[in-house]
Coordinates of C-alpha atoms and ligand atoms in Angstrom, one line a residue:
M35 CA -17.4 -16.8 -19.5
S36 CA -17.8 -13.4 -20.9
Q37 CA -14.8 -11.6 -22.4
A38 CA -12.8 -9.4 -20.1
L39 CA -13.8 -5.8 -20.5
Y40 CA -10.3 -4.6 -21.3
R41 CA -10.0 -7.0 -24.2
K42 CA -13.4 -6.2 -25.5
W43 CA -12.5 -2.5 -25.4
R44 CA -9.1 -2.8 -27.0
P45 CA -9.0 0.2 -29.5
R46 CA -9.6 -0.8 -33.1
L47 CA -8.9 2.6 -34.6
W48 CA -6.3 5.2 -34.0
D49 CA -8.6 7.7 -32.4
Q50 CA -9.7 5.3 -29.8
V51 CA -6.2 5.3 -28.2
V52 CA -6.3 7.4 -25.1
G53 CA -3.5 9.7 -23.9
Q54 CA -0.8 8.7 -26.3
D55 CA -1.4 11.3 -28.9
H56 CA 2.3 12.0 -29.5
V57 CA 2.8 8.3 -30.5
V58 CA -0.4 8.0 -32.5
Q59 CA 0.3 11.2 -34.5
T60 CA 3.7 10.0 -35.6
L61 CA 2.6 6.6 -36.6
Q62 CA -0.5 7.9 -38.4
N63 CA 1.7 10.3 -40.4
A64 CA 4.0 7.4 -41.3
I65 CA 1.1 5.4 -42.6
R66 CA -0.3 8.4 -44.5
S67 CA 3.0 9.1 -46.2
E68 CA 3.7 5.3 -46.6
R69 CA 7.0 5.7 -44.8
V70 CA 6.8 3.0 -42.2
G71 CA 10.0 2.0 -40.5
H72 CA 11.2 -1.6 -40.1
A73 CA 11.9 -1.6 -36.4
Y74 CA 10.0 0.1 -33.6
L75 CA 10.4 0.0 -29.9
F76 CA 7.4 0.9 -27.7
A77 CA 8.4 1.6 -24.2
G78 CA 6.3 2.5 -21.2
P79 CA 4.4 1.4 -18.1
R80 CA 2.1 -1.6 -18.2
G81 CA -1.4 -1.3 -19.5
T82 CA -0.8 2.0 -21.4
G83 CA -1.4 0.8 -24.9
K84 CA 1.8 -0.6 -26.3
T85 CA 0.4 -3.9 -27.5
T86 CA -2.7 -2.2 -28.6
T87 CA -0.8 0.3 -30.7
A88 CA 1.5 -2.3 -32.1
R89 CA -1.6 -4.2 -33.4
L90 CA -3.0 -1.0 -34.8
L91 CA 0.2 -0.5 -36.7
A92 CA 0.1 -4.1 -38.0
K93 CA -3.4 -3.6 -39.1
A94 CA -2.7 -0.3 -40.8
V95 CA 0.3 -1.5 -42.8
N96 CA -1.8 -4.4 -44.1
C97 CA -5.2 -2.7 -44.4
L98 CA -6.8 -2.9 -47.8
A99 CA -8.5 0.5 -47.6
E100 CA -7.9 2.6 -50.7
S101 CA -6.7 5.8 -49.0
P102 CA -3.7 5.4 -46.7
A103 CA -5.2 8.0 -44.4
E104 CA -8.0 5.6 -43.6
R105 CA -5.9 2.8 -42.5
P106 CA -6.7 0.8 -40.5
C107 CA -10.3 0.8 -41.6
D108 CA -11.3 -1.9 -39.3
R109 CA -13.7 -3.3 -41.9
C110 CA -11.6 -4.9 -44.6
E111 CA -10.8 -8.6 -44.6
H112 CA -7.3 -8.0 -43.2
C113 CA -8.4 -5.7 -40.4
Q114 CA -11.1 -8.2 -39.4
A115 CA -8.6 -11.0 -39.4
V116 CA -6.2 -9.1 -37.1
N117 CA -9.1 -8.3 -34.8
N118 CA -10.0 -12.0 -34.6
G119 CA -6.4 -13.1 -34.2
R120 CA -6.5 -15.0 -37.5
F121 CA -4.1 -12.9 -39.5
L122 CA -1.2 -15.1 -40.5
D123 CA 1.3 -12.3 -41.1
L124 CA 1.0 -10.9 -37.6
I125 CA 3.3 -12.9 -35.4
E126 CA 3.2 -12.1 -31.7
I127 CA 6.0 -13.4 -29.6
D128 CA 6.1 -13.2 -25.8
A129 CA 9.7 -12.8 -25.0
A130 CA 9.0 -13.7 -21.4
S131 CA 8.4 -17.3 -22.5
N132 CA 10.6 -17.5 -25.5
T133 CA 13.8 -16.1 -24.2
S134 CA 16.3 -18.4 -25.8
V135 CA 18.6 -17.8 -28.7
D136 CA 17.0 -20.7 -30.5
D137 CA 13.6 -19.0 -30.5
V138 CA 15.1 -15.9 -32.1
R139 CA 17.1 -18.0 -34.6
D140 CA 13.9 -19.8 -35.5
L141 CA 12.2 -16.4 -36.0
R142 CA 15.2 -15.3 -38.2
D143 CA 14.9 -18.3 -40.4
K144 CA 11.2 -17.8 -40.9
I145 CA 11.5 -14.2 -41.6
N146 CA 12.7 -14.6 -45.1
F147 CA 9.5 -16.2 -46.3
A148 CA 7.3 -13.6 -47.9
P149 CA 4.0 -12.7 -46.2
T150 CA 1.2 -15.1 -46.8
Q151 CA -1.8 -12.8 -46.6
G152 CA -0.8 -9.2 -46.4
K153 CA 1.9 -6.8 -47.6
Y154 CA 4.0 -7.0 -44.5
K155 CA 4.9 -9.6 -42.0
V156 CA 4.7 -7.9 -38.6
Y157 CA 6.5 -9.3 -35.6
I158 CA 5.5 -8.0 -32.2
I159 CA 7.9 -9.0 -29.5
D160 CA 6.4 -8.3 -26.2
E161 CA 8.4 -8.0 -23.0
V162 CA 11.5 -7.8 -25.1
H163 CA 13.7 -7.0 -22.2
M164 CA 13.4 -10.6 -21.1
L165 CA 15.5 -11.9 -23.9
S166 CA 18.9 -13.4 -23.1
T167 CA 22.0 -11.6 -24.3
A168 CA 22.6 -14.3 -27.0
A169 CA 19.0 -13.9 -28.1
F170 CA 19.4 -10.1 -28.3
N171 CA 22.5 -10.6 -30.5
A172 CA 20.7 -12.9 -32.8
L173 CA 17.8 -10.4 -33.0
L174 CA 20.3 -7.6 -33.7
K175 CA 21.4 -9.4 -36.9
T176 CA 17.8 -9.4 -38.1
L177 CA 17.3 -5.8 -37.1
E178 CA 20.4 -4.8 -39.1
E179 CA 19.1 -6.1 -42.4
P180 CA 15.5 -6.8 -42.2
P181 CA 13.8 -8.1 -45.3
P182 CA 11.7 -5.3 -46.9
H183 CA 8.5 -7.1 -46.1
A184 CA 9.2 -7.4 -42.3
I185 CA 8.4 -5.0 -39.6
F186 CA 9.5 -5.5 -36.0
I187 CA 7.7 -3.9 -33.0
L188 CA 9.4 -4.5 -29.8
A189 CA 7.6 -3.7 -26.6
T190 CA 8.9 -3.3 -23.1
T191 CA 8.1 -1.9 -19.7
E192 CA 11.8 -1.8 -18.8
I193 CA 13.7 0.1 -21.4
H194 CA 16.9 0.3 -19.3
K195 CA 17.3 -3.4 -19.9
I196 CA 17.5 -3.1 -23.6
P197 CA 21.0 -3.1 -25.1
A198 CA 22.1 0.2 -26.7
T199 CA 22.8 -1.7 -29.9
V200 CA 19.2 -2.7 -30.2
L201 CA 17.9 0.7 -29.1
S202 CA 20.0 2.4 -31.8
R203 CA 18.3 0.3 -34.5
C204 CA 14.8 1.1 -33.6
Q205 CA 12.4 4.0 -33.8
R206 CA 11.6 4.6 -30.2
H207 CA 8.2 5.7 -28.8
E208 CA 7.6 6.3 -25.2
F209 CA 4.2 5.5 -23.8
R210 CA 3.1 7.6 -20.8
R211 CA 1.0 6.9 -17.8
I212 CA -2.5 8.0 -18.6
P213 CA -3.8 11.0 -16.4
V214 CA -6.7 10.3 -14.0
R215 CA -8.9 12.8 -15.9
L216 CA -8.5 10.9 -19.2
I217 CA -9.0 7.5 -17.5
V218 CA -12.2 8.8 -15.9
Q219 CA -13.5 10.0 -19.2
H220 CA -12.7 6.8 -20.9
L221 CA -14.4 4.8 -18.1
Q222 CA -17.5 7.0 -18.3
H223 CA -17.7 6.3 -22.0
L224 CA -17.3 2.6 -21.5
C225 CA -19.9 2.6 -18.7
R226 CA -22.5 4.2 -20.9
Q227 CA -22.0 1.6 -23.5
E228 CA -22.0 -1.3 -21.0
H229 CA -24.9 0.2 -19.0
V230 CA -22.9 0.3 -15.8
D231 CA -24.3 2.6 -13.2
V232 CA -21.5 4.4 -11.4
D233 CA -20.8 7.9 -10.4
E234 CA -17.8 10.1 -11.2
E235 CA -16.4 10.1 -7.7
T236 CA -16.2 6.3 -7.8
L237 CA -14.6 6.3 -11.2
T238 CA -12.1 8.8 -10.0
L239 CA -11.2 6.5 -7.1
I240 CA -10.7 3.6 -9.6
A241 CA -8.7 5.8 -11.9
R242 CA -6.4 6.9 -9.1
Q243 CA -5.9 3.4 -8.0
A244 CA -4.9 2.4 -11.5
T245 CA -1.8 4.7 -11.3
G246 CA -1.9 5.5 -15.0
S247 CA -2.6 2.1 -16.4
L248 CA -5.8 2.0 -18.4
R249 CA -5.9 -1.7 -18.4
D250 CA -5.8 -1.8 -14.6
A251 CA -8.6 0.8 -14.5
I252 CA -10.8 -1.2 -16.8
S253 CA -10.1 -4.4 -14.9
L254 CA -11.0 -2.8 -11.6
L255 CA -14.2 -1.5 -13.1
D256 CA -15.0 -4.9 -14.5
Q257 CA -14.4 -6.5 -11.1
L258 CA -16.8 -4.0 -9.5
A259 CA -19.4 -4.3 -12.2
S260 CA -19.5 -8.0 -12.1
T261 CA -22.5 -8.2 -9.8
G262 CA -24.6 -6.1 -12.2
A263 CA -25.6 -3.8 -9.3
P264 CA -24.9 -0.1 -9.3
I265 CA -21.4 0.7 -8.1
R266 CA -21.2 3.0 -5.2
L267 CA -18.2 4.7 -3.7
A268 CA -18.4 2.6 -0.5
D269 CA -18.4 -0.7 -2.5
A270 CA -15.5 0.5 -4.5
Q271 CA -13.6 1.5 -1.4
Q272 CA -14.3 -1.9 0.1
V273 CA -13.1 -3.9 -2.9
L274 CA -10.2 -1.7 -3.6
G275 CA -9.1 -1.8 0.0
T276 CA -9.2 1.9 0.3
A277 CA -11.9 1.8 2.9
A278 CA -8.9 2.2 5.1
S279 CA -8.3 5.7 3.8
Q280 CA -10.8 7.0 6.3
S281 CA -8.9 5.1 9.0
V282 CA -5.7 6.6 7.7
I283 CA -7.1 10.1 8.2
E284 CA -8.2 9.1 11.7
L285 CA -4.9 7.7 12.5
V286 CA -3.2 10.9 11.4
D287 CA -5.6 12.8 13.5
A288 CA -4.6 10.7 16.5
L289 CA -0.9 11.2 15.7
L290 CA -1.4 14.9 15.6
E291 CA -3.2 14.8 18.9
R292 CA -0.7 12.4 20.3
D293 CA -3.6 10.3 21.3
A294 CA -2.3 6.8 21.5
A295 CA -5.5 5.3 22.6
N296 CA -7.5 6.6 19.7
G297 CA -4.6 5.7 17.4
L298 CA -4.6 2.2 18.6
S299 CA -8.3 1.7 18.3
T300 CA -8.2 3.2 14.8
I301 CA -5.6 0.6 13.8
H302 CA -7.5 -2.2 15.4
A303 CA -10.7 -1.2 13.8
A304 CA -9.1 -1.0 10.4
L305 CA -7.6 -4.5 10.8
D306 CA -10.8 -5.9 12.2
G307 CA -12.5 -4.4 9.1
G308 CA -10.3 -6.6 7.0
S309 CA -7.4 -4.3 6.1
D310 CA -4.1 -6.0 5.6
P311 CA -1.6 -4.5 8.2
R312 CA 1.2 -4.0 5.8
Q313 CA -1.1 -2.5 3.2
F314 CA -2.5 -0.2 5.8
A315 CA 1.0 0.9 6.8
R316 CA 1.7 1.6 3.1
Q317 CA -1.4 3.7 2.9
V318 CA -0.3 5.7 5.9
V319 CA 3.1 6.2 4.2
D320 CA 1.4 7.3 0.9
Y321 CA -0.8 9.7 2.7
C322 CA 2.0 11.2 4.7
R323 CA 4.1 11.4 1.5
N324 CA 1.3 13.5 0.0
L325 CA 1.3 15.7 3.1
L326 CA 5.0 16.2 2.6
L327 CA 4.4 17.2 -1.0
V328 CA 1.7 19.7 0.1
R329 CA 4.1 21.1 2.7
M330 CA 6.7 21.5 0.1
G331 CA 4.3 23.3 -2.2
N332 CA 3.8 20.5 -4.7
G333 CA 0.2 19.7 -3.7
E334 CA -1.0 20.0 -7.3
L335 CA 1.0 16.9 -8.1
I336 CA -1.4 14.8 -6.1
E337 CA -4.3 13.2 -7.8
A338 CA -7.1 13.8 -5.4
T339 CA -10.6 15.2 -5.2
P340 CA -11.0 18.8 -3.9
E341 CA -12.3 17.4 -0.6
Q342 CA -9.2 15.3 -0.1
Q343 CA -7.0 18.2 -1.1
A344 CA -8.6 20.3 1.6
Q345 CA -8.2 17.5 4.1
M346 CA -4.5 17.1 3.2
T347 CA -3.8 20.8 3.3
N348 CA -5.3 20.9 6.8
H349 CA -3.2 18.0 8.0
A350 CA -0.1 19.2 6.3
R351 CA -0.3 22.5 8.1
R352 CA -0.4 20.9 11.5
F353 CA 2.7 18.7 10.9
T354 CA 6.3 19.8 10.8
T355 CA 8.4 18.4 8.0
Q356 CA 10.5 16.7 10.6
T357 CA 7.6 15.0 12.2
L358 CA 6.2 13.9 8.8
L359 CA 9.6 12.4 7.9
E360 CA 9.6 10.5 11.2
T361 CA 6.0 9.3 10.6
I362 CA 6.9 8.1 7.2
Q363 CA 9.9 6.3 8.5
A364 CA 8.1 4.6 11.3
F365 CA 5.2 3.4 9.1
N366 CA 7.6 2.5 6.3
A367 CA 9.3 0.2 8.8
A368 CA 5.9 -1.2 9.7
A369 CA 5.1 -1.9 6.0
A370 CA 8.4 -3.7 5.6
D371 CA 8.1 -5.7 8.8
Q372 CA 7.9 -9.4 7.8
R373 CA 8.5 -10.9 11.2
S374 CA 5.3 -10.2 13.0
A375 CA 3.0 -12.6 11.4
W376 CA 2.0 -14.0 14.7
Q377 CA 1.1 -10.5 16.0
P378 CA -0.1 -8.7 12.8
A379 CA -0.9 -5.4 14.5
L380 CA 2.4 -5.1 16.3
P381 CA 4.4 -3.2 13.7
L382 CA 1.7 -0.6 13.4
E383 CA 1.3 -0.4 17.2
M384 CA 5.0 0.1 17.5
A385 CA 5.1 2.8 14.9
L386 CA 2.3 4.6 16.7
A387 CA 3.8 4.2 20.1
Q388 CA 7.1 5.5 18.8
L389 CA 5.6 8.6 17.4
V390 CA 3.2 9.5 20.2
S391 CA 5.2 8.7 23.2
E392 CA 7.9 11.3 22.9
P393 CA 7.9 14.8 21.5
T394 CA 10.5 15.1 18.9
P395 CA 13.1 17.8 19.2
A396 CA 11.5 19.4 16.1
S397 CA 8.1 19.5 17.6
Q398 CA 9.4 21.1 20.7
S399 CA 11.1 23.9 18.8
E400 CA 8.3 24.3 16.3
P401 CA 5.1 25.2 17.9
V402 CA 2.9 24.1 15.0
H403 CA 2.9 20.6 16.3
S404 CA 1.5 19.5 19.6
V405 CA 2.1 22.5 21.8
E406 CA -0.1 25.0 20.1
P407 CA -1.2 27.3 22.9
A408 CA -4.6 27.4 21.3
V409 CA -5.0 23.7 22.0
V410 CA -3.9 24.0 25.6
N411 CA -6.1 27.0 26.4
V412 CA -9.3 26.4 24.7
P413 CA -11.3 24.0 26.8
L414 CA -12.5 21.5 24.2
P415 CA -14.9 19.2 25.9
V416 CA -13.4 16.0 24.6
K417 CA -9.8 16.7 24.1
T418 CA -8.7 18.8 27.1
E419 CA -6.8 15.9 28.5
K420 CA -4.2 16.3 25.7
A421 CA -3.3 19.6 27.2
H422 CA -1.7 17.7 30.0
K423 CA 0.9 16.3 27.8
T424 CA 3.6 18.8 27.3
P425 CA 7.1 18.3 26.3
A426 CA 8.2 19.4 29.7
S427 CA 7.1 16.1 31.1
K428 CA 9.9 14.6 29.3
E429 CA 12.5 16.4 31.5
E430 CA 12.2 14.0 34.4
T431 CA 14.0 10.9 33.9
S432 CA 12.7 7.6 35.2
T433 CA 13.4 6.9 38.8
Q434 CA 11.7 3.6 38.6
P435 CA 13.3 0.4 39.8
A436 CA 15.2 -1.2 37.0
G437 CA 13.2 -4.0 35.5
E438 CA 14.4 -7.5 35.3
P439 CA 16.2 -7.9 32.0
S440 CA 13.6 -10.1 30.6
A441 CA 10.3 -11.7 31.5
S442 CA 10.6 -14.4 29.0
D443 CA 11.4 -16.7 31.8
A444 CA 8.5 -15.7 33.9
P445 CA 6.2 -18.6 34.8
A446 CA 3.3 -18.6 32.5
E447 CA 0.8 -19.0 35.3
Q448 CA 1.7 -15.6 36.5
Q449 CA 0.5 -14.0 33.4
L450 CA -2.6 -11.8 33.2
G451 CA -5.7 -13.8 33.9
V452 CA -4.0 -17.0 35.0
V453 CA -2.7 -16.0 38.4
P454 CA -2.3 -19.2 40.4
A455 CA -4.8 -19.4 43.2
Q456 CA -2.3 -19.3 46.0
A457 CA 1.3 -19.9 46.8
G458 CA 2.3 -23.3 48.0
Q459 CA 1.7 -24.9 44.6
A460 CA 4.2 -27.1 43.0
D461 CA 7.0 -25.6 41.0
D462 CA 9.0 -24.6 44.0
D463 CA 12.2 -24.9 42.0
Q464 CA 11.3 -21.5 40.8
P465 CA 13.2 -19.2 43.1
D466 CA 11.0 -16.2 42.6
Q467 CA 7.6 -17.7 43.0
P468 CA 5.1 -15.0 43.9
E469 CA 4.3 -14.8 47.6
S470 CA 0.6 -15.1 48.3
G471 CA 0.5 -11.4 49.1
S472 CA 1.7 -10.3 45.7
A473 CA -0.7 -12.8 44.0
T474 CA -3.6 -11.2 45.8
Q475 CA -2.2 -7.7 45.0
L476 CA -1.9 -8.7 41.3
Q477 CA -5.4 -9.9 41.2
T478 CA -6.7 -6.7 42.7
I479 CA -4.7 -4.7 40.2
L480 CA -6.1 -6.8 37.3
E481 CA -9.6 -6.5 38.5
N482 CA -9.3 -2.8 38.6
W483 CA -7.2 -2.5 35.5
Q484 CA -9.9 -0.6 33.6
K485 CA -10.2 2.0 36.4
I486 CA -6.5 2.3 36.6
R487 CA -6.3 2.9 32.9
Q488 CA -9.0 5.5 33.0
R489 CA -7.1 7.2 35.7
V490 CA -4.0 7.1 33.6
K491 CA -5.8 8.4 30.7
T492 CA -6.8 11.6 32.5
Q493 CA -3.2 12.2 32.9
S494 CA -1.9 11.0 29.6
S495 CA -3.5 9.2 26.7
P496 CA -0.2 8.1 25.2
V497 CA 0.6 6.3 28.4
D498 CA -2.9 4.7 28.3
G499 CA -2.2 3.8 24.7
L500 CA 1.0 2.1 25.8
L501 CA -0.8 0.2 28.6
N502 CA -3.3 -0.8 26.0
S503 CA -0.6 -2.6 24.0
C504 CA 0.8 -4.2 27.1
K505 CA 0.6 -7.9 26.6
S506 CA 0.9 -9.2 30.1
V507 CA 0.7 -8.0 33.7
T508 CA 2.6 -10.1 36.2
M509 CA 3.9 -9.8 39.7
R510 CA 7.4 -10.8 40.5
N511 CA 9.2 -10.3 43.7
G512 CA 6.7 -7.7 44.7
V513 CA 7.3 -5.7 41.5
L514 CA 4.5 -5.2 39.0
Q515 CA 5.8 -6.2 35.6
L516 CA 4.3 -4.9 32.5
G517 CA 5.1 -7.1 29.5
F518 CA 5.5 -5.6 26.1
G519 CA 5.7 -7.2 22.7
S520 CA 8.9 -5.4 21.8
E521 CA 11.9 -3.5 23.1
V522 CA 10.5 -0.4 21.4
L523 CA 7.3 -0.4 23.3
K524 CA 9.0 -1.3 26.5
T525 CA 11.4 1.6 26.1
M526 CA 8.6 3.9 25.3
M527 CA 6.8 3.0 28.5
E528 CA 10.0 3.5 30.5
K529 CA 10.4 7.0 29.2
G530 CA 9.6 10.3 30.9
N531 CA 6.9 10.1 33.6
N532 CA 5.1 7.2 32.1
L533 CA 5.8 4.8 34.9
K534 CA 5.2 7.4 37.5
I535 CA 1.8 8.3 36.0
T536 CA 0.9 4.6 36.1
R537 CA 2.1 4.1 39.7
K538 CA 0.2 7.2 40.8
A539 CA -3.0 5.9 39.1
I540 CA -2.7 2.6 40.9
Q541 CA -2.2 4.4 44.1
D542 CA -5.2 6.6 43.4
V543 CA -7.4 3.7 42.6
L544 CA -6.2 1.1 45.1
G545 CA -4.5 3.1 47.7
V546 CA -1.4 1.1 47.5
E547 CA 2.0 1.9 46.2
V548 CA 3.6 -0.6 43.9
Q549 CA 6.8 -0.7 42.0
I550 CA 6.6 -1.1 38.3
A551 CA 9.0 -2.5 35.8
C552 CA 8.7 -3.0 32.1
V553 CA 9.8 -6.2 30.4
V554 CA 9.7 -7.6 26.9
V555 CA 7.7 -10.8 26.5
Q556 CA 9.2 -12.7 23.7
G557 CA 8.5 -15.5 21.4
K558 CA 5.2 -16.5 19.8
G559 CA 3.4 -14.9 22.7
S560 CA 4.0 -18.2 24.4
N561 CA 3.9 -16.5 27.8
L562 CA 0.4 -15.5 27.0
Q563 CA -0.9 -18.9 26.3
L564 CA -3.8 -18.4 28.6
D565 CA -5.6 -21.5 27.9
G566 CA -5.5 -24.3 25.4
D567 CA -8.0 -22.7 23.2
I568 CA -7.3 -19.1 23.6
E569 CA -4.9 -17.5 21.1
A570 CA -2.2 -15.3 22.5
D571 CA -2.2 -12.4 20.1
G572 CA -3.0 -9.5 22.2
M573 CA -6.2 -11.2 23.2
V574 CA -6.0 -10.0 26.8
S575 CA -5.4 -6.4 25.9
T576 CA -8.1 -6.6 23.3
A577 CA -10.6 -8.0 25.8
L578 CA -9.6 -5.4 28.3
R579 CA -10.0 -2.7 25.8
L580 CA -13.4 -3.9 25.1
G581 CA -14.2 -3.7 28.8
G582 CA -13.6 -7.4 29.5
K583 CA -13.0 -8.5 33.1
I584 CA -10.3 -10.7 34.3
V585 CA -11.7 -13.8 35.7
H586 CA -9.6 -15.9 38.0
K587 CA -8.9 -19.3 36.5
E588 CA -9.3 -22.3 38.7
Ligands
LIG166 N1 -3.9 4.2 -24.4 C1 -4.9 3.4 -24.3 N2 -6.1 3.7 -24.9 C2 -7.1 2.9 -24.9 N3 -7.2 1.8 -24.2 C3 -6.1 1.4 -23.6 C4 -4.9 2.2 -23.6 N4 -4.0 1.5 -22.9 C5 -4.5 0.4 -22.5 N5 -5.8 0.3 -22.9 C6 -6.7 -0.8 -22.5 O1 -5.9 -1.7 -21.8 C7 -5.8 -3.0 -22.5 C8 -4.4 -3.4 -22.5 O2 -3.6 -2.5 -23.1 P1 -2.2 -3.0 -23.8 O3 -2.2 -4.5 -23.9 O4 -2.1 -2.2 -25.1 O5 -1.2 -2.5 -22.8 P2 0.4 -2.6 -22.8 O6 0.9 -1.3 -22.7 O7 0.8 -3.5 -23.9 O8 0.6 -3.4 -21.4 P3 1.7 -4.4 -21.0 O9 3.0 -3.7 -20.8 O10 1.2 -5.0 -19.7 O11 1.8 -5.4 -22.1 C9 -6.4 -2.7 -23.9 O12 -7.1 -3.8 -24.4 C10 -7.3 -1.5 -23.7 O13 -8.6 -2.0 -23.3
LIG167 MG1 1.5 -5.5 -23.9
LIG168 ZN1 -8.7 -2.4 -43.1

């Protein structure tokens, strides 16, 4: 197996270290003036060059080059030995796996032996924050009176875990996250040497994804280059899981339009395309957080291409701060939701439903959001329907019949698609067995479900979106019951005119008036077990969404 790129490209000379000039300068000066300290602490995020710099220092103090200014030379015997991991006086200890006090004592005992090969024995203790308190105390003794031939370099990503007593005995150097611009430059250089064909936009994507860690950036590049084919943005997006970013933008569009149907299909398309639901939720949160920064005038803080900046500015202008906060909250909850493994899309659907179903007080008072007169008056060919949705519709409270508390006890056969052929079947211990009339009525409704939804959609896409996430449609005591996967969705549906709109649509399409109630269908979608070999997970709604027809089961 070929060597990982990031190892192959570990800097061997001071000037190859990227983005840590403040550290390199100081250390180089110390080497030049031959005033090297005995204890260093390198702190900073992962993959920013701590171990690399520690090795450079170890090389420099033992380099055989005549002039101190040229150390490390990378050519002499000692430099070469360090490069190849054969230098006996460089001892690297991973504190993560040698945390005990004995390990440190062992080190302390050995430290008094003079260097075998070089001038200095250099101890690099990586992840030093992992040491136990006892081990720290033992280390402290050594740090207090190090033998003249010993140099300690402690490295950590978590400086707050290092005892003050240790901190005070070390020369401290803070490593910084490496800016996107420098990472891109470095990757470009590396790609030229490695003959990797990749454009700057793709490298920028990689660099952003690496969040300041050069190692992560190189690893990502390595991963993408492994096929040997030219790397294109689309491939990179695919591999890095950011293909979803377009979906995120579409979802945000849908939120701004309060277009539940579009929002839901965006979510489902992203998940069908392989996005992880929680990761997708996090991306929405990240994006909205950026919008928040733009709104607060801190847009320059965001690492993004000019196109993305423009896109974000546009989105940010159309949101209110309040709505953005609500959006972040809702999708943050979706990202944290661990319970919906059986219905992976549900947390995202809930977040969406929550946000589109009801105008927030903020959006009512601030016209920037959904009630822009421009949107209402300009007859856009596609989006005119949204003009119907005004906050005023919220005024009317529901006059619908109260739903039964829960449908979890509803007979499974009554579920969508598995309506029992006729009454008179067994199971007459069920007090509320559907009468034959309502079974027929339910069947008619199911057969015309698409038409009904289209009708609903002309009145309100959010309501249609809610119907889309409806998991079951049943009839009980003459009342049409819409089953939702959660209390949140159920409550959404019960709000405002939503039920009225639905009832009206049914009346328009079928000429009958039915009462509607919303219920929560619980459990592992057990109510939706349509057939031995059909999974519950929103299958019916998915099928319906795709234009599927309900076929009566024998
Ligand atoms: N500042 C940098 N300049 C050049 N290359 C770097 C830099 N930082 C990291 N790298 C690249 O990443 C690899 C790993 O870096 P290094 O081991 O020094 O990181 P680290 O800060 O010690 O990370 P960790 O905290 O995970 O141990 C290097 O081999 C090099 O290829
Ligand atoms: Mg390291
Ligand atoms: Zn040398």
